[in-house]
mmCIF file of C-alpha atoms in Angstrom:
data_model
loop_
_atom_site.group_PDB
_atom_site.id
_atom_site.type_symbol
_atom_site.label_atom_id
_atom_site.label_comp_id
_atom_site.label_asym_id
_atom_site.label_seq_id
_atom_site.Cartn_x
_atom_site.Cartn_y
_atom_site.Cartn_z
ATOM 1 C CA ARG V 1 -10.475 -29.217 27.523
ATOM 2 C CA SER V 2 -9.800 -29.649 23.777
ATOM 3 C CA ALA V 3 -7.112 -27.823 21.751
ATOM 4 C CA SER V 4 -9.888 -26.050 19.767
ATOM 5 C CA ASP V 5 -11.331 -24.556 23.125
ATOM 6 C CA ASP V 6 -7.810 -23.240 23.904
ATOM 7 C CA HIS V 7 -7.742 -21.625 20.568
ATOM 8 C CA ARG V 8 -11.187 -19.966 20.985
ATOM 9 C CA ALA V 9 -10.176 -18.729 24.404
ATOM 10 C CA ALA V 10 -7.019 -17.232 23.103
ATOM 11 C CA ALA V 11 -8.791 -15.509 20.362
ATOM 12 C CA LEU V 12 -10.834 -13.692 22.862
ATOM 13 C CA LEU V 13 -7.656 -12.580 24.674
ATOM 14 C CA LEU V 14 -6.370 -9.862 22.459
ATOM 15 C CA PRO V 15 -9.333 -7.524 22.570
ATOM 16 C CA VAL V 16 -9.411 -7.803 26.405
ATOM 17 C CA VAL V 17 -5.596 -7.019 26.560
ATOM 18 C CA VAL V 18 -6.203 -4.129 24.351
ATOM 19 C CA GLU V 19 -9.171 -2.769 25.880
ATOM 20 C CA SER V 20 -7.536 -2.876 29.304
ATOM 21 C CA LYS V 21 -5.317 -0.182 30.666
ATOM 22 C CA LEU V 22 -2.030 -1.716 29.651
ATOM 23 C CA ILE V 23 -0.847 1.643 28.097
ATOM 24 C CA ASP V 24 2.779 0.780 28.758
ATOM 25 C CA LEU V 25 2.857 -2.494 26.782
ATOM 26 C CA GLU V 26 5.667 -2.522 24.411
ATOM 27 C CA TYR V 27 5.477 -6.226 23.143
ATOM 28 C CA LEU V 28 2.399 -8.008 22.230
ATOM 29 C CA ASN V 29 2.448 -11.709 20.791
ATOM 30 C CA ALA V 30 -0.819 -13.398 19.747
ATOM 31 C CA ASP V 31 0.578 -15.952 17.189
ATOM 32 C CA TYR V 32 -1.180 -19.072 16.197
ATOM 33 C CA ASN V 33 -4.714 -18.247 17.294
ATOM 34 C CA LEU V 34 -8.106 -17.785 15.585
ATOM 35 C CA LEU V 35 -8.320 -14.012 15.364
ATOM 36 C CA SER V 36 -10.086 -12.767 12.425
ATOM 37 C CA HIS V 37 -9.331 -9.169 12.967
ATOM 38 C CA LEU V 38 -7.467 -6.746 14.995
ATOM 39 C CA PRO V 39 -9.564 -4.367 17.330
ATOM 40 C CA GLU V 40 -9.511 -0.626 16.383
ATOM 41 C CA SER V 41 -8.695 -0.047 20.015
ATOM 42 C CA LEU V 42 -5.167 -1.422 19.238
ATOM 43 C CA THR V 43 -4.215 2.063 18.428
ATOM 44 C CA GLN V 44 -4.452 3.035 21.994
ATOM 45 C CA LEU V 45 -1.357 1.094 22.881
ATOM 46 C CA ALA V 46 1.007 4.143 22.187
ATOM 47 C CA ALA V 47 4.149 2.546 23.650
ATOM 48 C CA LEU V 48 3.903 -0.710 21.376
ATOM 49 C CA THR V 49 7.141 -1.399 19.657
ATOM 50 C CA GLU V 50 6.466 -4.981 18.492
ATOM 51 C CA LEU V 51 3.224 -6.706 17.363
ATOM 52 C CA SER V 52 3.064 -10.322 16.333
ATOM 53 C CA VAL V 53 -0.122 -11.985 15.149
ATOM 54 C CA GLU V 54 1.367 -14.725 12.954
ATOM 55 C CA ALA V 55 -0.946 -17.551 11.805
ATOM 56 C CA ASN V 56 -4.404 -16.269 12.522
ATOM 57 C CA ARG V 57 -7.305 -15.467 10.144
ATOM 58 C CA ILE V 58 -6.800 -11.764 9.954
ATOM 59 C CA THR V 59 -7.950 -10.265 6.501
ATOM 60 C CA GLN V 60 -7.106 -6.717 7.068
ATOM 61 C CA LEU V 61 -5.174 -4.425 9.300
ATOM 62 C CA PRO V 62 -7.075 -1.626 11.051
ATOM 63 C CA SER V 63 -6.988 1.816 9.599
ATOM 64 C CA GLY V 64 -5.070 3.977 12.098
ATOM 65 C CA LEU V 65 -2.473 1.466 12.967
ATOM 66 C CA ALA V 66 0.093 4.010 11.590
ATOM 67 C CA VAL V 67 -0.548 6.203 14.713
ATOM 68 C CA LEU V 68 1.631 3.657 16.575
ATOM 69 C CA THR V 69 4.856 5.433 15.632
ATOM 70 C CA ASN V 70 6.863 3.599 18.156
ATOM 71 C CA LEU V 71 6.398 0.276 16.201
ATOM 72 C CA THR V 72 9.621 -1.129 14.927
ATOM 73 C CA ARG V 73 8.370 -4.594 13.736
ATOM 74 C CA ILE V 74 5.061 -6.099 12.724
ATOM 75 C CA ASN V 75 4.525 -9.803 11.998
ATOM 76 C CA VAL V 76 1.284 -10.586 10.171
ATOM 77 C CA SER V 77 2.806 -13.450 8.206
ATOM 78 C CA LYS V 78 0.398 -16.575 7.615
ATOM 79 C CA ASN V 79 -2.588 -14.323 7.543
ATOM 80 C CA PRO V 80 -4.783 -13.778 4.326
ATOM 81 C CA ILE V 81 -3.989 -10.077 4.134
ATOM 82 C CA PRO V 82 -4.144 -8.865 0.551
ATOM 83 C CA LYS V 83 -3.722 -5.253 1.137
ATOM 84 C CA LEU V 84 -1.909 -2.732 3.381
ATOM 85 C CA PRO V 85 -3.720 0.451 4.587
ATOM 86 C CA LEU V 86 -2.635 3.440 2.510
ATOM 87 C CA ASP V 87 -1.729 5.331 5.819
ATOM 88 C CA PHE V 88 0.922 2.570 6.475
ATOM 89 C CA GLY V 89 3.434 4.787 4.919
ATOM 90 C CA MET V 90 3.482 6.961 8.112
ATOM 91 C CA LEU V 91 5.451 4.161 9.707
ATOM 92 C CA ARG V 92 8.356 4.279 7.351
ATOM 93 C CA PRO V 93 10.655 6.343 9.553
ATOM 94 C CA THR V 94 10.426 3.866 12.570
ATOM 95 C CA LEU V 95 9.330 0.462 11.181
ATOM 96 C CA ARG V 96 12.460 -1.592 10.615
ATOM 97 C CA ARG V 97 10.656 -5.077 9.781
ATOM 98 C CA LEU V 98 7.436 -6.228 8.340
ATOM 99 C CA ASP V 99 6.610 -9.795 8.069
ATOM 100 C CA ILE V 100 3.702 -10.545 5.639
ATOM 101 C CA ASP V 101 2.857 -12.969 2.916
ATOM 102 C CA LEU V 102 3.748 -11.783 -0.584
ATOM 103 C CA PRO V 103 2.775 -10.822 -3.124
ATOM 104 C CA LEU V 104 -0.035 -8.289 -2.087
ATOM 105 C CA GLN V 105 -2.643 -6.540 -4.161
ATOM 106 C CA LEU V 106 -1.862 -3.119 -2.508
ATOM 107 C CA PRO V 107 0.884 -2.313 -3.242
ATOM 108 C CA PRO V 108 0.558 -4.145 -6.436
ATOM 109 C CA PRO V 109 2.551 -7.463 -6.947
ATOM 110 C CA GLU V 110 5.207 -5.779 -8.847
ATOM 111 C CA ILE V 111 6.105 -3.546 -6.071
ATOM 112 C CA SER V 112 5.406 -5.759 -3.114
ATOM 113 C CA SER V 113 7.616 -8.488 -4.448
ATOM 114 C CA MET V 114 10.550 -5.977 -4.327
ATOM 115 C CA GLY V 115 10.347 -6.294 -0.529
ATOM 116 C CA PHE V 116 9.897 -4.210 2.520
ATOM 117 C CA PRO V 117 11.883 -0.968 1.710
ATOM 118 C CA ILE V 118 10.338 -0.374 -1.674
ATOM 119 C CA ILE V 119 6.747 -1.221 -0.218
ATOM 120 C CA MET V 120 7.235 1.510 2.554
ATOM 121 C CA ARG V 121 8.575 4.028 0.171
ATOM 122 C CA TYR V 122 5.727 3.455 -2.336
ATOM 123 C CA LEU V 123 3.129 3.885 0.558
ATOM 124 C CA GLU V 124 4.830 6.904 2.005
ATOM 125 C CA ASP V 125 5.021 8.515 -1.591
ATOM 126 C CA LEU V 126 1.348 7.904 -2.036
ATOM 127 C CA LEU V 127 0.549 9.828 1.317
ATOM 128 C CA ALA V 128 2.792 12.707 0.353
ATOM 129 C CA ALA V 129 1.126 12.939 -3.118
ATOM 130 C CA ALA V 130 -2.156 13.556 -1.513
ATOM 131 C CA SER V 131 -0.945 16.886 -0.209
ATOM 132 C CA SER V 132 1.954 17.717 -2.782
ATOM 133 C CA CYS V 133 0.010 16.771 -5.723
ATOM 134 C CA HIS V 134 3.055 15.098 -7.240
ATOM 135 C CA LEU V 135 3.782 11.640 -7.548
ATOM 136 C CA GLU V 136 6.903 9.764 -8.872
ATOM 137 C CA ALA V 137 6.710 5.999 -9.340
ATOM 138 C CA MET V 138 9.355 5.328 -11.819
ATOM 139 C CA GLY V 139 11.264 2.183 -12.451
ATOM 140 C CA LEU V 140 9.040 -0.098 -10.553
ATOM 141 C CA SER V 141 8.184 -2.617 -13.170
ATOM 142 C CA LEU V 142 4.547 -1.689 -13.059
ATOM 143 C CA GLU V 143 2.369 -3.337 -15.709
ATOM 144 C CA ALA V 144 -0.566 -1.144 -15.164
ATOM 145 C CA ILE V 145 -1.256 2.111 -13.395
ATOM 146 C CA PRO V 146 -2.570 1.042 -9.938
ATOM 147 C CA ALA V 147 -6.112 1.937 -8.681
ATOM 148 C CA GLU V 148 -4.773 3.891 -5.689
ATOM 149 C CA VAL V 149 -2.724 6.274 -8.114
ATOM 150 C CA VAL V 150 -5.725 6.656 -10.228
ATOM 151 C CA ASP V 151 -7.743 7.823 -7.207
ATOM 152 C CA LEU V 152 -5.527 10.763 -6.616
ATOM 153 C CA THR V 153 -7.459 12.893 -9.093
ATOM 154 C CA GLN V 154 -5.932 16.081 -7.605
ATOM 155 C CA LEU V 155 -2.534 15.349 -8.913
ATOM 156 C CA THR V 156 -0.683 18.111 -11.117
ATOM 157 C CA ALA V 157 2.246 15.847 -11.845
ATOM 158 C CA LEU V 158 2.418 12.085 -12.514
ATOM 159 C CA LEU V 159 5.763 10.489 -13.315
ATOM 160 C CA LEU V 160 5.437 6.939 -14.310
ATOM 161 C CA ALA V 161 8.644 6.533 -16.673
ATOM 162 C CA ALA V 162 10.663 3.336 -16.864
ATOM 163 C CA ASN V 163 7.893 0.774 -16.020
ATOM 164 C CA SER V 164 6.144 -1.782 -18.199
ATOM 165 C CA ILE V 165 2.710 -0.105 -18.554
ATOM 166 C CA HIS V 166 0.804 -1.569 -21.433
ATOM 167 C CA GLU V 167 -2.254 0.767 -21.431
ATOM 168 C CA LEU V 168 -3.126 4.142 -19.955
ATOM 169 C CA HIS V 169 -5.924 3.684 -17.366
ATOM 170 C CA LEU V 170 -8.763 5.932 -18.451
ATOM 171 C CA GLY V 171 -9.237 6.992 -14.861
ATOM 172 C CA VAL V 172 -6.086 9.218 -15.477
ATOM 173 C CA CYS V 173 -8.309 11.310 -17.672
ATOM 174 C CA ASN V 174 -10.200 12.471 -14.487
ATOM 175 C CA MET V 175 -7.008 14.242 -13.316
ATOM 176 C CA ALA V 176 -8.167 17.595 -14.597
ATOM 177 C CA ASN V 177 -5.264 19.510 -12.902
ATOM 178 C CA LEU V 178 -2.541 17.407 -14.387
ATOM 179 C CA THR V 179 0.229 19.542 -15.977
ATOM 180 C CA GLU V 180 2.927 16.714 -16.218
ATOM 181 C CA LEU V 181 2.557 13.296 -17.461
ATOM 182 C CA TRP V 182 5.671 11.227 -17.927
ATOM 183 C CA LEU V 183 5.125 7.724 -19.656
ATOM 184 C CA SER V 184 8.569 7.322 -21.260
ATOM 185 C CA SER V 185 10.110 3.811 -21.481
ATOM 186 C CA ASN V 186 7.043 1.864 -21.172
ATOM 187 C CA ASP V 187 5.170 -0.604 -23.446
ATOM 188 C CA LEU V 188 2.275 1.674 -24.486
ATOM 189 C CA GLU V 189 0.991 0.876 -28.049
ATOM 190 C CA ARG V 190 -1.498 3.799 -28.073
ATOM 191 C CA PHE V 191 -2.316 7.048 -26.267
ATOM 192 C CA PRO V 192 -6.146 7.310 -25.952
ATOM 193 C CA ARG V 193 -8.022 10.091 -27.599
ATOM 194 C CA GLU V 194 -9.838 10.608 -24.382
ATOM 195 C CA ALA V 195 -6.647 11.745 -22.773
ATOM 196 C CA CYS V 196 -6.024 14.211 -25.463
ATOM 197 C CA GLU V 197 -9.457 15.619 -25.171
ATOM 198 C CA ARG V 198 -9.746 15.664 -21.260
ATOM 199 C CA LEU V 199 -6.374 16.531 -19.929
ATOM 200 C CA THR V 200 -6.335 19.913 -21.236
ATOM 201 C CA ALA V 201 -4.121 21.455 -18.525
ATOM 202 C CA LEU V 202 -1.104 19.396 -19.674
ATOM 203 C CA THR V 203 2.115 21.347 -20.309
ATOM 204 C CA ALA V 204 4.479 18.380 -20.477
ATOM 205 C CA LEU V 205 3.731 15.008 -21.953
ATOM 206 C CA ARG V 206 6.526 12.475 -22.366
ATOM 207 C CA LEU V 207 5.816 9.350 -24.610
ATOM 208 C CA ASP V 208 9.154 8.706 -25.763
ATOM 209 C CA ARG V 209 10.549 5.002 -25.881
ATOM 210 C CA ASN V 210 7.175 3.248 -26.241
ATOM 211 C CA ARG V 211 5.551 1.264 -29.122
ATOM 212 C CA ILE V 212 3.052 3.821 -30.018
ATOM 213 C CA SER V 213 2.545 3.903 -33.911
ATOM 214 C CA VAL V 214 -0.283 6.513 -34.039
ATOM 215 C CA VAL V 215 -0.797 9.639 -31.597
ATOM 216 C CA PRO V 216 -4.574 10.792 -31.919
ATOM 217 C CA SER V 217 -5.029 14.205 -33.447
#
């Protein structure tokens, strides 16, 4: 039998293992196979502490992986994974190591290049903001406001000071409940009129230490 046949057989192994009754499985290694995805049923392995699927063809992690709160290490390096699931932040209290090829698209490259602790803190903060309506993402070298932040339209406070943001994403104008917007110490050259017209709930707007020459009336 050829090596390619062995790889194909191994690629079928993970779903079989996961869908069996191995509920006490703590360590799972399926490195160097041809897996294109991880089965959703992986989330049934509640005792899992280490998952390694290095060097496969996986393009995304399954949503719900964060329910495996016993995980201490995940190795998905050498896979074309551009984004982490937003709920990944739930693993911050227990996950001690994440091996993944950097930079990512989510979190954005500026954050993902800072390494594991910052990645996990950012994702955890995004999760918390969904309920607290308050998000602080200061001092992260962001050059633009990430799409996942703009999607949090229910925010009442958005603190983005001390970054390198060049332009205010107009999606921020959809945050109708926003009362605080901090954009101090960025690289803004203008503050769009749309923001002035639509962010009518604002009570605190910080634009100090930018490059703005004119503020719309």
